[in-house]
Coordinates of C-alpha atoms and ligand atoms in Angstrom, one line a residue:
M1 CA 11.0 -20.2 0.6
D2 CA 12.6 -17.8 -1.8
L3 CA 10.5 -19.3 -4.6
A4 CA 7.4 -19.0 -2.4
I5 CA 8.3 -15.3 -1.7
D6 CA 8.6 -14.6 -5.5
L7 CA 5.3 -16.3 -6.1
A8 CA 3.6 -14.3 -3.3
K9 CA 4.7 -11.0 -4.8
K10 CA 2.7 -11.8 -8.0
G11 CA -0.4 -11.0 -5.9
R12 CA 0.6 -7.4 -5.4
G13 CA -2.2 -5.0 -5.9
R14 CA -4.7 -7.9 -6.3
V15 CA -5.2 -9.2 -2.8
N16 CA -5.5 -6.1 -0.6
P17 CA -6.4 -5.9 2.2
N18 CA -5.3 -9.5 2.6
P19 CA -1.7 -10.6 2.8
L20 CA 0.7 -11.7 0.0
V21 CA 1.2 -15.4 0.5
G22 CA 3.2 -18.0 -1.6
A23 CA 3.5 -21.8 -1.1
V24 CA 5.7 -24.5 -2.5
I25 CA 5.2 -28.2 -1.8
V26 CA 8.3 -30.5 -2.0
K27 CA 8.4 -34.3 -1.9
D28 CA 11.6 -36.3 -2.2
G29 CA 13.5 -33.2 -3.3
V30 CA 11.1 -32.4 -6.1
I31 CA 8.6 -29.5 -6.3
I32 CA 5.3 -31.2 -6.8
G33 CA 3.1 -28.1 -6.4
S34 CA 3.2 -24.3 -5.9
G35 CA 0.8 -21.4 -5.8
Y36 CA 0.1 -18.1 -4.4
H37 CA -2.9 -16.0 -3.2
E38 CA -3.9 -14.5 -6.6
Q39 CA -7.1 -12.5 -5.9
Y40 CA -8.9 -11.1 -2.9
G41 CA -11.4 -13.6 -1.8
G42 CA -9.8 -16.4 -3.8
L43 CA -8.1 -19.6 -2.7
H44 CA -5.3 -19.2 -0.1
A45 CA -1.8 -20.0 -1.3
E46 CA -1.6 -23.3 0.5
R47 CA -4.8 -24.6 -1.1
Q48 CA -3.8 -23.2 -4.5
A49 CA -0.5 -25.2 -4.3
L50 CA -2.3 -28.4 -3.1
A51 CA -4.8 -28.1 -6.0
V52 CA -2.1 -28.3 -8.7
C53 CA 0.1 -31.1 -7.1
T54 CA 1.4 -33.5 -9.7
Q55 CA 1.3 -36.3 -7.2
S56 CA 0.0 -37.2 -3.7
A57 CA 1.2 -34.7 -1.1
V58 CA 1.3 -37.4 1.6
G59 CA 4.6 -37.0 3.6
A60 CA 5.6 -33.9 1.7
T61 CA 7.0 -30.6 3.0
L62 CA 5.0 -27.4 2.6
Y63 CA 7.0 -24.1 2.4
V64 CA 4.7 -21.2 3.1
T65 CA 5.5 -17.5 3.6
L66 CA 2.8 -16.9 6.2
E67 CA 1.5 -19.1 9.0
P68 CA -1.4 -21.2 7.7
C69 CA -4.8 -19.9 8.8
C70 CA -7.0 -21.9 11.1
H71 CA -10.3 -19.9 10.9
Y72 CA -13.4 -20.1 8.7
G73 CA -13.2 -16.9 6.6
K74 CA -14.0 -16.6 3.0
T75 CA -12.4 -20.0 2.7
P76 CA -12.2 -22.9 5.1
P77 CA -9.0 -23.2 7.3
C78 CA -5.8 -24.1 5.5
T79 CA -4.7 -26.1 8.5
E80 CA -7.5 -28.5 7.6
A81 CA -6.3 -28.9 4.0
I82 CA -2.8 -29.6 5.3
I83 CA -4.0 -32.2 7.7
E84 CA -6.3 -33.9 5.2
N85 CA -3.6 -34.1 2.6
K86 CA -1.2 -35.7 5.2
I87 CA 1.6 -33.2 4.7
S88 CA 4.2 -34.1 7.3
R89 CA 6.4 -31.0 7.6
V90 CA 5.5 -27.3 7.3
V91 CA 8.2 -24.6 7.0
I92 CA 6.8 -21.1 7.8
G93 CA 8.3 -17.7 6.9
S94 CA 6.5 -15.3 9.3
T95 CA 3.8 -15.9 11.9
D96 CA 0.4 -14.3 11.2
P97 CA -0.5 -11.3 13.3
N98 CA -4.2 -11.7 12.5
P99 CA -5.8 -12.2 15.9
Q100 CA -7.9 -15.1 14.4
V101 CA -4.6 -17.0 13.6
S102 CA -1.6 -15.6 15.5
G103 CA 0.2 -18.8 16.6
K104 CA -3.0 -21.0 16.7
G105 CA -2.3 -22.2 13.1
I106 CA 1.1 -23.5 14.2
E107 CA -0.3 -25.1 17.4
I108 CA -3.0 -27.0 15.5
L109 CA -0.5 -28.4 13.1
R110 CA 1.9 -29.5 15.9
Q111 CA -1.0 -31.1 17.8
Q112 CA -1.5 -33.3 14.7
G113 CA 2.1 -34.5 14.9
I114 CA 3.2 -32.3 11.9
T115 CA 6.7 -31.0 12.2
V116 CA 6.6 -27.2 12.0
I117 CA 9.6 -25.0 11.5
T118 CA 9.2 -21.2 11.8
G119 CA 11.2 -18.1 11.0
V120 CA 12.7 -19.1 7.7
R121 CA 13.5 -15.9 5.7
E122 CA 11.4 -14.2 8.3
T123 CA 12.6 -10.6 7.6
A124 CA 11.9 -10.9 3.9
C125 CA 8.4 -12.4 4.6
Q126 CA 7.6 -9.6 7.0
E127 CA 8.9 -6.8 4.7
M128 CA 6.9 -8.1 1.8
N129 CA 3.7 -7.9 4.0
A130 CA 4.5 -4.6 5.7
V131 CA 1.1 -3.3 4.6
F132 CA -0.8 -6.3 5.9
F133 CA 1.0 -6.3 9.2
H134 CA 0.3 -2.7 9.7
Y135 CA -3.4 -2.9 8.6
I136 CA -4.3 -6.0 10.6
K137 CA -3.1 -4.4 13.8
N138 CA -4.2 -0.8 13.3
R139 CA -7.1 -1.0 10.8
T140 CA -5.7 2.2 9.1
P141 CA -3.8 2.4 5.8
Y142 CA -0.1 2.1 5.5
V143 CA 0.9 5.5 4.1
L144 CA 3.8 5.8 1.6
M145 CA 4.8 9.4 1.0
K146 CA 6.4 9.8 -2.4
Y147 CA 7.8 12.8 -4.2
A148 CA 10.2 13.6 -7.1
M149 CA 12.6 16.5 -6.8
T150 CA 15.5 18.2 -8.4
L151 CA 19.0 18.2 -6.9
D152 CA 18.1 21.6 -5.3
G153 CA 15.0 20.2 -3.7
K154 CA 12.3 21.6 -6.0
I155 CA 9.2 19.8 -7.1
A156 CA 8.3 22.5 -9.8
T157 CA 9.8 25.5 -11.4
Y158 CA 8.8 29.0 -10.2
T159 CA 6.1 29.0 -12.9
G160 CA 4.6 25.9 -11.3
K161 CA 5.6 23.5 -14.1
S162 CA 6.8 20.0 -13.1
K163 CA 6.6 17.9 -16.3
W164 CA 9.0 16.2 -16.0
I165 CA 11.4 16.0 -13.2
T166 CA 12.4 12.4 -13.3
G167 CA 13.1 10.3 -16.4
E168 CA 10.9 7.6 -17.9
E169 CA 12.3 4.7 -15.9
A170 CA 11.5 6.3 -12.6
R171 CA 8.0 7.3 -13.8
I172 CA 7.3 3.7 -14.8
A173 CA 8.3 2.7 -11.3
V174 CA 5.8 5.1 -9.8
H175 CA 3.1 3.7 -11.9
Q176 CA 4.1 0.2 -10.7
T177 CA 3.6 1.4 -7.2
R178 CA 0.2 2.9 -8.1
N179 CA -0.6 -0.6 -9.4
E180 CA 0.1 -2.1 -6.0
V181 CA -1.5 0.3 -3.5
A182 CA -5.2 0.4 -2.6
G183 CA -5.3 4.2 -2.7
I184 CA -3.6 7.3 -4.0
M185 CA -4.0 10.6 -2.1
V186 CA -3.4 14.2 -3.0
G187 CA -4.4 17.6 -1.7
I188 CA -6.8 20.0 -3.3
N189 CA -4.0 22.3 -4.6
T190 CA -2.7 19.5 -6.8
I191 CA -6.2 19.0 -8.3
L192 CA -6.6 22.7 -9.0
K193 CA -3.1 23.1 -10.4
D194 CA -2.6 19.9 -12.4
D195 CA -6.0 18.4 -12.9
P196 CA -4.4 14.9 -12.6
Q197 CA -6.0 11.6 -13.5
L198 CA -4.2 9.7 -10.7
S199 CA -4.5 6.5 -12.6
C200 CA -2.1 3.7 -13.2
R201 CA -0.9 3.7 -16.8
I202 CA 1.1 0.6 -17.3
D203 CA 0.2 -2.6 -19.3
G204 CA -2.1 -4.8 -17.2
G205 CA -2.1 -2.3 -14.4
R206 CA -5.1 -1.5 -12.2
N207 CA -6.2 1.8 -10.7
P208 CA -6.0 2.5 -7.0
S209 CA -8.9 4.4 -5.4
R210 CA -8.4 8.1 -5.4
I211 CA -8.5 10.2 -2.3
I212 CA -8.6 14.0 -2.4
C213 CA -8.1 16.0 0.8
D214 CA -10.4 18.9 0.1
T215 CA -11.2 20.8 3.4
H216 CA -13.6 23.3 1.8
L217 CA -14.9 21.1 -1.1
R218 CA -13.3 23.2 -3.8
T219 CA -12.7 20.3 -6.3
P220 CA -14.2 21.4 -9.7
L221 CA -17.0 19.2 -10.9
S222 CA -15.3 19.5 -14.3
S223 CA -12.0 18.0 -13.0
R224 CA -10.8 14.7 -14.5
V225 CA -11.0 12.9 -11.2
V226 CA -14.7 13.8 -10.7
K227 CA -15.5 13.1 -14.4
S228 CA -14.1 9.6 -14.1
A229 CA -15.5 8.9 -10.6
D230 CA -18.1 6.5 -12.0
K231 CA -15.3 4.3 -13.2
I232 CA -12.6 4.6 -10.5
P233 CA -13.5 4.8 -6.8
T234 CA -13.0 8.4 -5.7
Y235 CA -13.2 9.7 -2.2
L236 CA -13.4 13.4 -1.4
A237 CA -12.4 14.0 2.2
T238 CA -13.8 17.3 3.5
C239 CA -14.9 19.3 6.5
S240 CA -17.7 20.9 4.4
R241 CA -21.3 20.1 5.4
D242 CA -22.8 21.8 2.4
Q243 CA -25.4 19.2 1.5
K244 CA -26.2 20.8 -1.9
K245 CA -22.6 20.7 -2.9
I246 CA -22.1 17.2 -1.5
K247 CA -25.1 15.9 -3.4
R248 CA -23.6 17.2 -6.7
F249 CA -20.4 15.2 -6.1
E250 CA -22.3 12.1 -5.1
I251 CA -24.4 12.2 -8.3
M252 CA -21.1 12.1 -10.2
G253 CA -20.1 8.9 -8.3
C254 CA -17.8 10.4 -5.7
N255 CA -17.8 9.1 -2.1
I256 CA -17.8 12.0 0.4
L257 CA -16.0 11.4 3.7
T258 CA -16.8 14.1 6.2
V259 CA -14.1 14.6 8.8
S260 CA -13.6 17.0 11.7
R261 CA -11.2 19.9 11.5
E262 CA -7.9 19.8 13.1
G263 CA -6.4 23.4 13.1
D264 CA -6.5 24.7 9.5
H265 CA -6.9 21.3 7.9
L266 CA -9.0 18.2 8.0
G267 CA -8.2 15.5 10.6
L268 CA -5.9 13.1 8.9
N269 CA -6.0 10.5 11.6
E270 CA -9.8 10.4 11.5
L271 CA -9.6 10.2 7.8
M272 CA -7.2 7.2 8.0
R273 CA -9.7 5.4 10.3
K274 CA -12.5 6.0 7.9
L275 CA -10.5 4.8 4.9
G276 CA -9.3 1.8 6.9
A277 CA -12.9 0.9 7.6
A278 CA -13.6 1.1 3.9
G279 CA -10.9 -1.6 3.3
I280 CA -8.1 0.7 2.1
D281 CA -5.0 -0.9 3.5
S282 CA -2.3 1.2 1.7
I283 CA -2.0 4.8 0.4
L284 CA 0.5 6.4 -2.0
L285 CA 0.6 10.0 -0.9
E286 CA 1.6 12.1 -3.8
G287 CA 1.6 15.4 -2.0
G288 CA 1.8 18.7 -2.5
G289 CA 3.9 20.3 0.1
T290 CA 1.0 21.5 2.3
L291 CA -0.5 18.0 2.6
N292 CA 2.9 16.4 3.0
F293 CA 3.7 18.5 6.0
S294 CA 0.3 17.8 7.6
A295 CA 0.7 14.1 7.0
L296 CA 4.1 14.1 8.6
K297 CA 2.9 16.2 11.5
S298 CA -0.1 14.0 12.1
G299 CA 2.1 10.9 12.2
I300 CA 0.3 8.9 9.5
V301 CA 3.4 8.5 7.2
K302 CA 5.1 5.1 7.5
K303 CA 7.4 5.1 4.5
L304 CA 9.1 7.6 2.3
Q305 CA 10.2 7.4 -1.3
V306 CA 12.2 10.3 -2.7
Y307 CA 13.1 10.3 -6.4
L308 CA 16.0 12.5 -7.1
A309 CA 16.7 13.8 -10.6
P310 CA 20.0 15.3 -11.8
K311 CA 18.7 18.8 -12.5
I312 CA 18.4 22.1 -10.8
F313 CA 15.5 24.6 -11.1
G314 CA 16.4 27.2 -8.6
G315 CA 14.0 30.0 -7.6
V316 CA 13.0 31.2 -4.2
T317 CA 9.3 30.7 -4.9
A318 CA 9.6 27.3 -6.6
K319 CA 7.7 24.7 -4.7
T320 CA 9.5 22.2 -2.4
P321 CA 8.2 18.8 -1.3
V322 CA 7.3 19.6 2.3
E323 CA 6.0 23.1 3.1
G324 CA 3.4 24.1 5.7
L325 CA 4.8 26.0 8.7
G326 CA 7.8 23.7 9.1
L327 CA 9.6 22.9 12.3
A328 CA 11.3 25.4 14.5
D329 CA 14.1 23.2 15.8
P330 CA 16.3 20.6 14.1
E331 CA 15.8 18.4 17.1
E332 CA 12.1 18.1 16.2
A333 CA 12.9 16.7 12.7
F334 CA 10.9 13.8 11.4
Q335 CA 13.4 11.0 11.4
F336 CA 13.7 8.1 9.0
T337 CA 15.7 4.9 9.0
D338 CA 16.4 1.6 7.1
R339 CA 17.8 3.4 4.0
K340 CA 17.5 1.6 0.6
I341 CA 18.8 3.1 -2.7
K342 CA 17.3 2.2 -6.1
I343 CA 18.7 3.4 -9.4
F344 CA 16.5 4.3 -12.4
G345 CA 18.7 5.5 -15.2
E346 CA 20.2 8.8 -14.2
D347 CA 17.7 9.2 -11.3
I348 CA 17.9 7.6 -7.9
C349 CA 15.2 6.7 -5.4
L350 CA 15.9 6.9 -1.7
E351 CA 13.6 4.7 0.4
Y352 CA 13.2 5.0 4.2
I353 CA 10.9 3.7 6.9
K354 CA 9.6 6.3 9.4
R355 CA 11.3 5.8 12.7
Ligands
AOF1 C1 -5.1 -14.8 2.4 N1 -4.4 -15.6 1.5 O1 -3.0 -17.2 1.1 C2 -3.5 -16.8 3.3 C3 -4.2 -16.0 4.2 O2 -10.7 -13.4 4.4 P1 -10.1 -14.8 4.2 O3 -11.0 -15.9 4.6 O4 -9.5 -15.0 2.8 O5 -8.9 -14.9 5.3 C4 -7.9 -14.0 5.3 C5 -6.9 -14.3 6.4 O6 -6.4 -15.6 6.2 C6 -5.7 -13.4 6.4 O7 -6.0 -12.2 7.1 C7 -4.6 -14.2 7.0 O8 -4.7 -14.1 8.4 C8 -5.0 -15.6 6.6 N2 -4.1 -16.2 5.6 N3 -5.0 -15.0 3.7 O9 -5.8 -13.9 2.0 C9 -3.6 -16.6 1.9 N4 -2.7 -17.8 3.7
ZN2 ZN1 -5.6 -20.0 4.7

C-alpha cells in the first residue's frame, strides 16, 4: 500500500479535480503490475496496473489506495476490470466519498466472492486526497493559505520590498505547491504592488489558473497576468458591472467572474462556488493581508502554511500577513490544529489544518 501511495502522488497537479490513486498487483509474493492515475480523463490506477501485468492476474491481490469505482464515467467501472481479470483479493486504503461509488464498489466486489479488506493505511490515503475529499463533498475549492514572514511577523519592509524573505529551498517548495494546485489566488493590491506572474517556475512544472480578487476591476491591462491571460487561464473576480471595462479584459483572454458584494469586499463564498463549478478543486492563496483576513473571516481557508525566515525587518508600518480589521477578542481567534513542521535550510514551514 505504501508503494501504491507513492505511485499515486506522482499524479499530483495532473489529475485535478479527480483523486490521486495508485495500484499494485501482487501474485505469489511478487509484484506483477503497478500503476497510477496519471492524467485527468486517463485510465484509472487499477486499469493502468492491469494493463502492464507481466503475467495473468488470475488469483492475484490488488492493493489500491481508493475504493475501486463502479460507475460509467470517462472510463468503464474498475470493478468490471477486477472481476473480468479474476483478481481474488482487493486491499483498499480509503473508501470513495464520491456518491456514485461510496461503498457500492466494495459491495459489488464482495458479491462476486472477492475478498475485500478496507482501511489499510487509511489516514495516509485520506490525507493524500484531502483536496478530492473536500471537493467531491462541497464542490468548492480546498483553500491553502500560504505566506512567508520574518521572525517579527513582517511580509515586507516598510518600503514595501519583500524580495526575498525565505531562502531558495523554501521558494522551490512553494513552486512545487503551485505545480500541484488547480488555482493560485491573490488580491488586487498584490497585482498593483508587485505585478507578479503567479506562474510555476520549476523544471517540468505546470501553471495553475490565476484568480485575482479585484472588487472594482482595477487590474491594469498592462499587468503581466493580463498580458499572459491567453496562455494561462486567468480569472478576475469582481463586483464591477462595467461592461466596457469587462469586454477589454475578455478580449485579452481573461475570464470575468461577477460576484455580489459582502461588506467592503466581494463575496468569497460565492466566488468559491463559481470556481468550484469551473472545476477548480484547490487554491493556493498567496495573500496580501487584506484578502487573507477576508478569507479567514469568510471561513474558506482549510489549511495554513507559514514559512518563517530567520530575519527581522521591524517597522510599525511594515506589512503583516493578516490585516483587515482584525478580531476584538482573543476568544474569537481563528484556530488551527494538526501541526506539521518542515525544514528548508535555515527556514521552517509550519503547516496546520483549520479547526
Ligand atoms: C480517477 N482515477 O484511478 C480512480 C478514480 O471521471 P472519471 O470517469 O474518470 O471517474 C472519476 C471518479 O472515479 C472519481 O471521482 C473517483 O470516485 C473514481 N475513481 N478516479 O480519476 C482513479 N480509481
Ligand atoms: Zn475506476
